[in-house]
Coordinates of C-alpha atoms (C1' of nucleotides) in Angstrom, one line a residue:
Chain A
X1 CA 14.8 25.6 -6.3
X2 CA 18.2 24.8 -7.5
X3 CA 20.3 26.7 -10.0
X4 CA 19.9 24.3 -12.6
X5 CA 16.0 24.5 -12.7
X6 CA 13.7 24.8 -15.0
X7 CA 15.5 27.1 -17.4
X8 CA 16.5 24.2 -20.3
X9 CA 19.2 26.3 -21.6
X10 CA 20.9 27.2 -18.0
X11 CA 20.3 23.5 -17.3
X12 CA 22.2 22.2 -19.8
X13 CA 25.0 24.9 -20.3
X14 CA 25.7 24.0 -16.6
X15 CA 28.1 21.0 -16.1
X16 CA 26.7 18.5 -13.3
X17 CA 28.0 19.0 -9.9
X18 CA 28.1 17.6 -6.6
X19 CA 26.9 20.9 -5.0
X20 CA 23.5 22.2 -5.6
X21 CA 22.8 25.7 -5.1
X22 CA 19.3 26.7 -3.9
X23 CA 17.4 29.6 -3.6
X24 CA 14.3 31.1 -3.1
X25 CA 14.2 29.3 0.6
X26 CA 12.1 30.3 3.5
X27 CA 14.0 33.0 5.9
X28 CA 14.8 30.9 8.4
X29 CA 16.3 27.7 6.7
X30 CA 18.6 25.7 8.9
X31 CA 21.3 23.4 7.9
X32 CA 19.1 20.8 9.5
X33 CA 16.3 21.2 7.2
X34 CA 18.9 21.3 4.2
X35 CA 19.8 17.8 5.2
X36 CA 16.4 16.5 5.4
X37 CA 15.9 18.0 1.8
X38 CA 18.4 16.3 0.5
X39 CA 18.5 13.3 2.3
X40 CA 15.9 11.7 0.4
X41 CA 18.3 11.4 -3.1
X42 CA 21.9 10.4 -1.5
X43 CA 24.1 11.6 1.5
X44 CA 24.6 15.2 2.0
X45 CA 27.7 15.8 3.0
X46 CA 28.4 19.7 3.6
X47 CA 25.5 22.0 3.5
X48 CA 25.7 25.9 3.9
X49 CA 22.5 28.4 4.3
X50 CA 22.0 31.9 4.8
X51 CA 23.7 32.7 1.6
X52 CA 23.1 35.6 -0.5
X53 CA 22.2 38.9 0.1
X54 CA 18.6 38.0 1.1
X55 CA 20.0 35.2 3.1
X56 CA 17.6 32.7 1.4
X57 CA 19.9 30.3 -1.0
X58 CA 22.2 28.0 0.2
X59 CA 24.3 25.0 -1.0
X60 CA 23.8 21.3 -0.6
X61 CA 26.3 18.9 -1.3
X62 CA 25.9 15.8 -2.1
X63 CA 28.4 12.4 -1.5
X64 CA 27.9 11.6 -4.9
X65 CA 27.2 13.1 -8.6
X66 CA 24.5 11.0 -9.3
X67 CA 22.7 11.8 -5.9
X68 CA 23.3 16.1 -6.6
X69 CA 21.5 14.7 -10.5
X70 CA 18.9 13.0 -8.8
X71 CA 17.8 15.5 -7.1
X72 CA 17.8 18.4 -9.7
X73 CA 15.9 15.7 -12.0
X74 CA 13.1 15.3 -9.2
X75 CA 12.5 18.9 -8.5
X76 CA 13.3 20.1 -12.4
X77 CA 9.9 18.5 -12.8
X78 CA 8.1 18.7 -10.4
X79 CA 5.5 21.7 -9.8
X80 CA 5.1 21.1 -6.4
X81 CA 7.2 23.4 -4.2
X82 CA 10.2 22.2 -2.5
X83 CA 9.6 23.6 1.1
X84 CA 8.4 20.5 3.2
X85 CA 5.6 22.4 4.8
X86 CA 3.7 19.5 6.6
X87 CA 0.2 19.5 5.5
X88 CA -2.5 16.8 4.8
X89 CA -2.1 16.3 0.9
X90 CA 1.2 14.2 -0.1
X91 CA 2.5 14.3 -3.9
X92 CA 3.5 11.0 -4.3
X93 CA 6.3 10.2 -7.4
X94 CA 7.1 6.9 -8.5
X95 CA 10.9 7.8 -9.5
X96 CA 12.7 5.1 -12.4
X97 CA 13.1 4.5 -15.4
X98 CA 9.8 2.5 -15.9
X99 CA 7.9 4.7 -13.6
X100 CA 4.9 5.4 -16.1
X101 CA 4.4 1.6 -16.2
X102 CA 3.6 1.6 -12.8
X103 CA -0.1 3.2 -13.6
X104 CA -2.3 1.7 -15.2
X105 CA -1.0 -1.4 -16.7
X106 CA 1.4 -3.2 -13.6
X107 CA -2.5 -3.0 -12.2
X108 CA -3.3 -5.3 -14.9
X109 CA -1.2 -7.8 -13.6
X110 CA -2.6 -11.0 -11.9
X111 CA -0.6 -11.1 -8.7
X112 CA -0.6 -6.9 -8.4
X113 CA -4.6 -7.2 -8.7
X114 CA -5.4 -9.3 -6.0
X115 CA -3.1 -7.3 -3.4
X116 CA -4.3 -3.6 -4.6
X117 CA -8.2 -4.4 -4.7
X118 CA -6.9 -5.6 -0.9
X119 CA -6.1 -2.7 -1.0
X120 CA -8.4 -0.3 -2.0
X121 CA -10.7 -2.0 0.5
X122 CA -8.1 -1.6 3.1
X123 CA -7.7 2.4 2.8
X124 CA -10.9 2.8 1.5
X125 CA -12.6 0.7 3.9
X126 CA -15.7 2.6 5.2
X127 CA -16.3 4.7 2.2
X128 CA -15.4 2.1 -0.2
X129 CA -18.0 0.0 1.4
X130 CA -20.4 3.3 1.0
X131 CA -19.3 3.8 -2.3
X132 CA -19.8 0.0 -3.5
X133 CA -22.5 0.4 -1.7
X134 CA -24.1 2.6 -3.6
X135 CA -23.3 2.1 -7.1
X136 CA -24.8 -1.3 -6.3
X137 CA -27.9 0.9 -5.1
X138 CA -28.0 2.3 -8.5
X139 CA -28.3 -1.2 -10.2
X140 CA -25.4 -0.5 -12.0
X141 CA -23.8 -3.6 -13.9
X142 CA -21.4 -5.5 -11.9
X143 CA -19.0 -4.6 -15.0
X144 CA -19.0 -1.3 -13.9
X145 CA -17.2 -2.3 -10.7
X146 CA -14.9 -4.2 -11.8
X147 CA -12.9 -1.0 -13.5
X148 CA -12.0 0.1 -9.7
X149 CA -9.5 -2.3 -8.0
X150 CA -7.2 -2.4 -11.0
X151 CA -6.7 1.5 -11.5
X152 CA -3.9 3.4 -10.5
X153 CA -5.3 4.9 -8.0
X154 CA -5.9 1.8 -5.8
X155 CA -2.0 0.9 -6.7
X156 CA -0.9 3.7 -5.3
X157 CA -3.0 2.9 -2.3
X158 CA -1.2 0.4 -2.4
X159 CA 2.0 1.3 -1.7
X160 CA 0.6 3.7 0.8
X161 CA -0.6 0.9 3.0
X162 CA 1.6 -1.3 2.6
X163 CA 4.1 0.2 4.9
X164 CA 1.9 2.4 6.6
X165 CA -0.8 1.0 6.9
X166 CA 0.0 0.7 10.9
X167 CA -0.6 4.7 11.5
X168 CA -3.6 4.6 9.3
X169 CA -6.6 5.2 11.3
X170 CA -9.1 2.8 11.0
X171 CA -11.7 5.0 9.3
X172 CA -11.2 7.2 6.1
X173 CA -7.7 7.8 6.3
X174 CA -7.2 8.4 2.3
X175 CA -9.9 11.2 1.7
X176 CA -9.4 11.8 -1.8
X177 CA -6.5 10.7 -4.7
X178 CA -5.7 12.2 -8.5
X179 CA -3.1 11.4 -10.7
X180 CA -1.3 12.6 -13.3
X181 CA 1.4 12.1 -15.7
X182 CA 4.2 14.2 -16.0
X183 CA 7.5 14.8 -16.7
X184 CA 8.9 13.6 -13.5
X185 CA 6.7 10.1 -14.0
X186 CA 3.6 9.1 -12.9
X187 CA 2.6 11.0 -9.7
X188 CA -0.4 11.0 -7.4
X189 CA -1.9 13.4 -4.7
X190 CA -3.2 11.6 -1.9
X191 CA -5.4 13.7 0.7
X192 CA -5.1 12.4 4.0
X193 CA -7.9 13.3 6.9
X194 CA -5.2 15.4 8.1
X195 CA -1.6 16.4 8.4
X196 CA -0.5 13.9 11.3
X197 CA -1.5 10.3 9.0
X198 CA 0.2 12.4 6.1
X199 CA 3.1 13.1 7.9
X200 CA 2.9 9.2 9.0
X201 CA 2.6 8.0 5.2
X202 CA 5.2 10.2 4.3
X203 CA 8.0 9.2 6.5
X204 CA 7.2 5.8 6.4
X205 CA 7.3 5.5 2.4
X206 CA 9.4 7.8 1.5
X207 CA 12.4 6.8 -0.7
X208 CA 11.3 3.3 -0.8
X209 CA 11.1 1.2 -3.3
X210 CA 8.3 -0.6 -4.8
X211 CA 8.2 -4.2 -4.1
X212 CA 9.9 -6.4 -6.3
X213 CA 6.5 -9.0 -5.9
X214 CA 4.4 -5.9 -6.9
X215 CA 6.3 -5.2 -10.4
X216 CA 6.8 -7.1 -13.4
X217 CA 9.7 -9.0 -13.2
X218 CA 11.7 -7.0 -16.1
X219 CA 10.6 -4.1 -14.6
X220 CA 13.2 -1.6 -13.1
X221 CA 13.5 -0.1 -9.5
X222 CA 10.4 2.3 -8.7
X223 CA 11.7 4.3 -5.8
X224 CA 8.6 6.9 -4.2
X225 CA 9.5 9.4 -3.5
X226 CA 6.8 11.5 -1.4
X227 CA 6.5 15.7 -0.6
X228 CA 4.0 17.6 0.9
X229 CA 1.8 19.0 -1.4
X230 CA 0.7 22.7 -1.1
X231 CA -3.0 21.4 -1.5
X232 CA -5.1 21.1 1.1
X233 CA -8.4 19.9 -0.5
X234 CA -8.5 17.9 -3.6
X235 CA -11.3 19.0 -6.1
X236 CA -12.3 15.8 -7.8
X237 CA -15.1 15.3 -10.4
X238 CA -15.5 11.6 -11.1
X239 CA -14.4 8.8 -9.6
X240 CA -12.3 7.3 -12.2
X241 CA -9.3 5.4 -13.0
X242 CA -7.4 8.8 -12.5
X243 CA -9.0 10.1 -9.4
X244 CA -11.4 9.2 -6.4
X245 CA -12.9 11.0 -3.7
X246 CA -13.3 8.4 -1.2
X247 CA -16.0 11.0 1.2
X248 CA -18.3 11.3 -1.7
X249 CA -20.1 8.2 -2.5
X250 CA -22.2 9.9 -4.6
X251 CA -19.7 11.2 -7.0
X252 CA -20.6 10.1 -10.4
X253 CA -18.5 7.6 -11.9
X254 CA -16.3 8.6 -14.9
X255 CA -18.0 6.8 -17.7
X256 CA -14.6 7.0 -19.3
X257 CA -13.5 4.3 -15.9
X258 CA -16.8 2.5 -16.8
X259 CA -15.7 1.3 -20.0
X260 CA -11.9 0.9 -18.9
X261 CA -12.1 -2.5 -18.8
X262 CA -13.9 -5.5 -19.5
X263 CA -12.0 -8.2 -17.6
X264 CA -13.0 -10.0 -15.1
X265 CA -10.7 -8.1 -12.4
X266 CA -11.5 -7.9 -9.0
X267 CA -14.1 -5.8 -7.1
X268 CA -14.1 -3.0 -4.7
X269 CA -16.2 -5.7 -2.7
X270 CA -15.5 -5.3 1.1
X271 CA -14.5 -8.8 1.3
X272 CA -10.8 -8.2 3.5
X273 CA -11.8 -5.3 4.7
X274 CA -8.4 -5.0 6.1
X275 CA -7.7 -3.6 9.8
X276 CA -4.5 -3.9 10.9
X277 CA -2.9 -3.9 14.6
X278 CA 0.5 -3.6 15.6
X279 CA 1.3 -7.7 16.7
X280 CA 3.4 -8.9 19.7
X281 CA 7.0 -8.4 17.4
X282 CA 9.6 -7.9 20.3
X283 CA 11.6 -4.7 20.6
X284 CA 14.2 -6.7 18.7
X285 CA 11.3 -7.6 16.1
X286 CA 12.2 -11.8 16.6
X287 CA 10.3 -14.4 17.9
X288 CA 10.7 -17.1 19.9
X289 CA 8.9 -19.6 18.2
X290 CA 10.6 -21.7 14.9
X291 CA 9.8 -20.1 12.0
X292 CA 7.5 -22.3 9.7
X293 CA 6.2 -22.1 6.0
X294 CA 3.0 -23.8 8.1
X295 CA 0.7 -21.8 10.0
X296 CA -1.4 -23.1 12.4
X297 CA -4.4 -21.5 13.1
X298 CA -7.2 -21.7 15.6
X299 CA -10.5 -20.3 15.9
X300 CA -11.9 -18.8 19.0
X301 CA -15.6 -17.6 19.3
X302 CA -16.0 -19.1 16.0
X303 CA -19.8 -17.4 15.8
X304 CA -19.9 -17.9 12.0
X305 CA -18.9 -20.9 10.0
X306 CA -15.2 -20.7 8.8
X307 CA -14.7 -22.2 5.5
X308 CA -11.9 -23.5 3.7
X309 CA -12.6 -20.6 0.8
X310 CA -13.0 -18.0 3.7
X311 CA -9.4 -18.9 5.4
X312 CA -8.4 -19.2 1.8
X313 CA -9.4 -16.0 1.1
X314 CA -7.7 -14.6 4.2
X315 CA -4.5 -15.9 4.0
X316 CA -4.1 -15.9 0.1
X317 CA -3.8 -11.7 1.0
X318 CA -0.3 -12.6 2.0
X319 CA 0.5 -15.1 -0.2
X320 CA 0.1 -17.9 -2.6
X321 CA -1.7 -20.5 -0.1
X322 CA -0.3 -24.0 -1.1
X323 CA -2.3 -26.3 0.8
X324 CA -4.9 -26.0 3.6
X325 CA -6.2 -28.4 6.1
X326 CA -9.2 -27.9 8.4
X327 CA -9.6 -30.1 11.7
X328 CA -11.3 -30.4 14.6
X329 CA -9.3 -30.1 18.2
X330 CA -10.5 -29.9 21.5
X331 CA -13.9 -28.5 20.3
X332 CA -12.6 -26.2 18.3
X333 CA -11.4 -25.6 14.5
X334 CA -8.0 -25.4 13.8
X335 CA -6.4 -25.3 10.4
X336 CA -2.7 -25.4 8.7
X337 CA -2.0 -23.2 6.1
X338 CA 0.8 -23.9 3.8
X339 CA 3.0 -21.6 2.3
X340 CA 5.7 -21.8 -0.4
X341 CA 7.7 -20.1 2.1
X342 CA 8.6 -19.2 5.6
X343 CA 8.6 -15.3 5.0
X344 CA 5.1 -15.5 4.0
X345 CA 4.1 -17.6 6.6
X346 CA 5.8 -15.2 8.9
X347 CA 4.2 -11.9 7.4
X348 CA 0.3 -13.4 7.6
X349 CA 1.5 -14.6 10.9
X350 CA 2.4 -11.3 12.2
X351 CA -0.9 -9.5 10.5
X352 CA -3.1 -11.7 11.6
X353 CA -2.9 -13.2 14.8
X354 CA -5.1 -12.2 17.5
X355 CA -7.4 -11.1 14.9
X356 CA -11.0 -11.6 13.9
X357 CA -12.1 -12.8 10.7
X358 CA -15.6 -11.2 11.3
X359 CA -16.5 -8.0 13.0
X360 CA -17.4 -7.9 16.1
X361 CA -15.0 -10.4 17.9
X362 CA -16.1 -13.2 16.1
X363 CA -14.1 -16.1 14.6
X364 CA -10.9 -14.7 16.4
X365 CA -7.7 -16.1 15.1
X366 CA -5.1 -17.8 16.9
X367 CA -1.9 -18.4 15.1
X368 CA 1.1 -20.0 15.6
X369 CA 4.0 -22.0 13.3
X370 CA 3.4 -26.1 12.8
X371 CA 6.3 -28.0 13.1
X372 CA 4.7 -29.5 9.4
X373 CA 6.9 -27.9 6.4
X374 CA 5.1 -29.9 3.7
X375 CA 1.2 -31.1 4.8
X376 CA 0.1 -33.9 3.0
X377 CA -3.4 -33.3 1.3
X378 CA -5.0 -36.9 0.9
X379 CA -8.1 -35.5 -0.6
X380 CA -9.5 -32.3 -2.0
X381 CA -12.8 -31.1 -0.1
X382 CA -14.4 -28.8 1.7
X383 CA -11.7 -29.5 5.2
X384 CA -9.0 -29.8 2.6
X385 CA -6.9 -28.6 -0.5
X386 CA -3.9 -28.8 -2.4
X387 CA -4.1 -25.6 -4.1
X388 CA -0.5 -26.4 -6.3
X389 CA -2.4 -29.3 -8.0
X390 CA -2.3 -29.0 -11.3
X391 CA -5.8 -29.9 -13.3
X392 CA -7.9 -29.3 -10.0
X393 CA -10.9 -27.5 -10.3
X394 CA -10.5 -24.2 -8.8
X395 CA -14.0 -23.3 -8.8
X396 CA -15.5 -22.8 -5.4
X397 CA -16.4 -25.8 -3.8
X398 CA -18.9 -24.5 -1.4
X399 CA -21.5 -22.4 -3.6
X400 CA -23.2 -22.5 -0.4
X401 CA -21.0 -19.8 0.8
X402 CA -22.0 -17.2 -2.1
X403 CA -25.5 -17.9 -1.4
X404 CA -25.5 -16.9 1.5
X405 CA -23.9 -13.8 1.1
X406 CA -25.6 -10.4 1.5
X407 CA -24.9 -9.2 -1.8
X408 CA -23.8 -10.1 -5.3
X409 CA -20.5 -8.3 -5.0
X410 CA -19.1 -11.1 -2.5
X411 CA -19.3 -13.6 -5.6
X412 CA -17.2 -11.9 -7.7
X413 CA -14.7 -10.7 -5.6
X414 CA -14.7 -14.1 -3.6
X415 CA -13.0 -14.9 -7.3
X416 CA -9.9 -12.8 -6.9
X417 CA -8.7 -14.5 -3.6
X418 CA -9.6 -17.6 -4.9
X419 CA -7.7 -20.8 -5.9
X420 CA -7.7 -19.5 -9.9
X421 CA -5.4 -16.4 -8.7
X422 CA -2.9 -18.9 -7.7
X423 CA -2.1 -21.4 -9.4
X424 CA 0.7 -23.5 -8.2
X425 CA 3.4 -21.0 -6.6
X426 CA 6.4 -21.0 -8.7
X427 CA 4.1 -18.7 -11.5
X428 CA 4.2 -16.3 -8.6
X429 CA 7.5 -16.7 -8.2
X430 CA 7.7 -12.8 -7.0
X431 CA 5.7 -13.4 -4.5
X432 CA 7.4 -15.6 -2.5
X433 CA 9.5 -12.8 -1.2
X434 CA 7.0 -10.3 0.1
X435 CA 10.0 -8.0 1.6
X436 CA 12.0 -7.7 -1.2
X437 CA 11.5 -4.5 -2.1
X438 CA 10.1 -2.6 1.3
X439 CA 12.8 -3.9 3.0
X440 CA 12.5 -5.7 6.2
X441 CA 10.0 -3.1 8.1
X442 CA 7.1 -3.6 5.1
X443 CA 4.9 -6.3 6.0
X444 CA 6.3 -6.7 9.7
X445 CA 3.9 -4.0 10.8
X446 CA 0.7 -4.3 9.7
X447 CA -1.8 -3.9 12.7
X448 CA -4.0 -6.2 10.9
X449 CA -4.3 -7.6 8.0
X450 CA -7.6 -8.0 5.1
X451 CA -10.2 -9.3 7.4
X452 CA -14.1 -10.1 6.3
X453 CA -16.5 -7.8 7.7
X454 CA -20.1 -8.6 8.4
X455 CA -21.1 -7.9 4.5
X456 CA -19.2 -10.1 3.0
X457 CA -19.5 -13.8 4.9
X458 CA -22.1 -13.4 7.6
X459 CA -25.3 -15.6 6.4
X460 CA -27.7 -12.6 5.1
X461 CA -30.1 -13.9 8.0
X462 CA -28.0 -13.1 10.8
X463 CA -25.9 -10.3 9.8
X464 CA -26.3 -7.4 12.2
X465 CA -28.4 -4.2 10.0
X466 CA -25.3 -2.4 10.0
X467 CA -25.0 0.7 7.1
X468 CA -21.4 1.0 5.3
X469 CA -20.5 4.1 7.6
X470 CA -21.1 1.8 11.1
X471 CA -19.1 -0.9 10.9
X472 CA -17.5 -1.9 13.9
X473 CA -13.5 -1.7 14.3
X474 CA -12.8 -3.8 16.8
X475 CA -9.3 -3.1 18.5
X476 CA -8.9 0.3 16.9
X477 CA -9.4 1.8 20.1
X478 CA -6.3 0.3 21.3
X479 CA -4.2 0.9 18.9
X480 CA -1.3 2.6 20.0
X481 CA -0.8 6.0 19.2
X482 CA 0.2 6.6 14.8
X483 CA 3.5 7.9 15.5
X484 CA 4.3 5.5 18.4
X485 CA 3.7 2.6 15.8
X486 CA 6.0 3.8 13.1
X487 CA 8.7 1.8 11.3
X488 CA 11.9 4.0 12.1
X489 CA 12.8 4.6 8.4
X490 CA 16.3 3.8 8.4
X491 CA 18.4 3.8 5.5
X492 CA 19.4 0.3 5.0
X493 CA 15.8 0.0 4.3
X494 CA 15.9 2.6 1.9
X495 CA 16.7 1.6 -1.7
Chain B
dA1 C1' 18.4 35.2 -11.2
dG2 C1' 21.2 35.5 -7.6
dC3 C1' 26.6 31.4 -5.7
dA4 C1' 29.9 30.3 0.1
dC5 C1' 33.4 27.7 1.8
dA6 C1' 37.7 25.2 1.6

DNA sequence: AGCACA
């Protein structure tokens, strides 16, 4: 697209400059369009189409050198075609200088593992559930599983969600994912159901940066930076740690994934099988209620028994959960959940509130900030924990809970949310600042946040027959329309 | 590959 393309010898005979000349565009290229192709890598200051005899170059320049560089380094190596034809397949780039570390081994990291096997369940939701579903079907170790949530490919989910997850539908809304390696860095192709939740993704990720929380701590800045891809319809072979086709359960399994790993990561289980609804943020996005590290929660229509590991579980998504205490008022349960800090408290407050922690309306949570700032744990059991306690048995204290759940899977991922992913806070210490690198529009949105659905914590007995492909979304038919619920991407938030 | 405008 630019002069200095992919020709290494005109590349480098020409001396950097702050004007970019581009050619080969569509006919009817507009100055506006220009802008929004540049726009992404620095401030365009002058643009000028229609040049050339064909009328189909033009010039962008940019405020800065470094912006005109960045943007001749991103599309010098990228095979995907400038023109930001809208369609339903994005090319996702993670742009920096530690880009390729952002595959396969940040998944490898404790805190990252926990947040992008949320993940995965999150985007996946449905056909995850089918998918898990079915490899469990198959009698297939449990060892085979635990390859999934701590590939790439979840990660990059990931950061899909993250901030988008708001104009995700609720069902199926990453279709299918590959990724490769390439010059420009570790890229992915996500396939979206269609061209709308693309162009939602896409605007609302777009030149952002990784979370800080979500990288190693001496890792650089990993900006995305996200095109439309000319694809329409990814052709994937296996599911593996490179690619997934979330509509085909019955793709086999790459037995190269199989044998990725043999930690004990966490599972594709659909234990937070996330939904997420927009929550009552003002138009000025404040409320009017002191912020609190404390979260006090109630529990309406509580149908199902609500644990200590099963509000652990849902607020740890957010979070390192310090401390937890479970009481009884006016009938009901409430509990306080302690964070290190008020942010966090803010962002599981925002995700989950008005929520249900089971499908179907049931165990609906009410949540609201405690005047408490540090809650004083007498005792560790089963109403009750300090999870910053040094030397305290993290194992689950209620073993009842994994008996009773429908299948084995629970167990196991019931692990990754659990006290032993977060020991006392200040080895998290990333964590703590869960908008740090989204800016302040990442975790303010989500509709809803990991929740349980009726596989993972309903007793076997009494859970409703329901297959993988029926469970009930409660509240998605409200939700407001995708492009109504965006985060205005605005600069400032761009890093 | 090509290159306008000030």
């Amino acid at each position: 697209m630019a002069s200095v393309s992919s020709q290494p010898q005109f590349r480098y005979t020409q001396p950097p400059s702050k004007v970019l000349h581009l050619r080969n565009l569509p006919w009817e290229c507009t100055e506006e369009e220009l802008i929004e192709l540049g726009k992404p890598f620095g401030k365009v200051v002058n643009t000028k189409c229609n040049v050339g005899a064909n009328r189909n170059q033009a010039f962008i320049e940019f405020a800065d050198l470094n912006q005109a560089i960045a943007m001749i380094s991103y599309y010098a190596s990228s095979s995907e075609p400038a023109q930001d034809v809208a369609g339903n397949v994005l090319l996702v780039t993670i742009e920096g200088t530690d880009a390729r570390l952002v595959s396969i081994d940040v998944l490898h990291l404790a805190h990252v593992k926990a947040i992008s096997s949320m993940a995965a369940l999150c985007i996946g939701r449905k056909s995850t559930c089918v998918f898990v579903s079915f490899l469990l079907s198959l009698t297939l170790p449990l060892s085979s599983l635990h390859f999934l949530p701590h590939l790439p490919i979840p990660n990059i989910l990931m950061l899909m969600v993250v901030l988008a997850f708001p104009v995700f539908s609720a069902f199926g809304f990453v279709h299918k994912i590959t990724t490769f390696e390439k010059t420009a860095g570790f890229q992915a192709l996500v396939q979206f159901s269609d061209t709308e939740t693309a162009s939602s993704a896409k605007n609302a990720l777009d030149g952002r940066s990784i979370p800080r929380y979500l990288l190693p701590e001496n890792m650089g800045q990993c900006t995305l930076r996200i095109t439309y891809s000319a694809h329409t319809d990814l052709s994937v072979k296996f599911q593996s740690h490179r690619s997934r086709d979330y509509t085909n359960p019955y793709l086999p399994v790459a037995p190269s994934a199989i044998d990725a790993s043999g930690q004990n990561h966490g599972t594709l289980e659909c234990v937070p099988c996330a939904k997420m609804q927009s929550e009552g943020v003002g138009i000025d996005g404040k409320k009017l209620e002191p912020e609190s590290n404390v979260l006090l929660a109630s529990i309406e229509n509580m149908q199902y028994a609500v644990t200590l590991d099963v509000l652990h579980m849902v607020f740890s998504a957010f979070g390192p959960v310090q401390k937890i205490a479970m009481f009884d008022k006016n009938g009901g349960l409430q509990a306080l959940i302690q964070y290190p800090d008020v942010q966090t408290a803010v962002v599981a407050k925002e995700a989950l509130e008005g929520h249900c922690i089971y499908d179907g309306g049931f165990c609906k949570l009410h949540i609201s900030y405690s005047r408490h700032t540090d809650l004083s744990i007498k005792v560790n059991n089963d109403r009750s924990k300090d999870y910053t306690i040094p030397n305290t048995p993290m194992v689950n204290p209620q073993p009842s809970l994994l008996g009773q759940q429908p299948h084995p899977m629970v167990g196991t991922a019931a692990h990754q949310y659990n006290g032993s992913q977060y020991p006392p806070t200040h080895q998290h210490p990333g964590m703590h600042q869960p908008s740090a690198g989204w800016g302040s529009a990442a975790p303010a949105i989500p509709q809803s946040m990991p929740m349980m659905n009726n596989h993972s914590y309903m007793p076997a007995g009494t859970m409703p027959q329901m297959g993988p492909g029926m469970m009930q979304m409660p509240g998605q038919g409200s939700m407001p329309p995708h492009i109504g619920t965006m985060p205005p991407t605005r600069p400032d938030q761009m890093q």
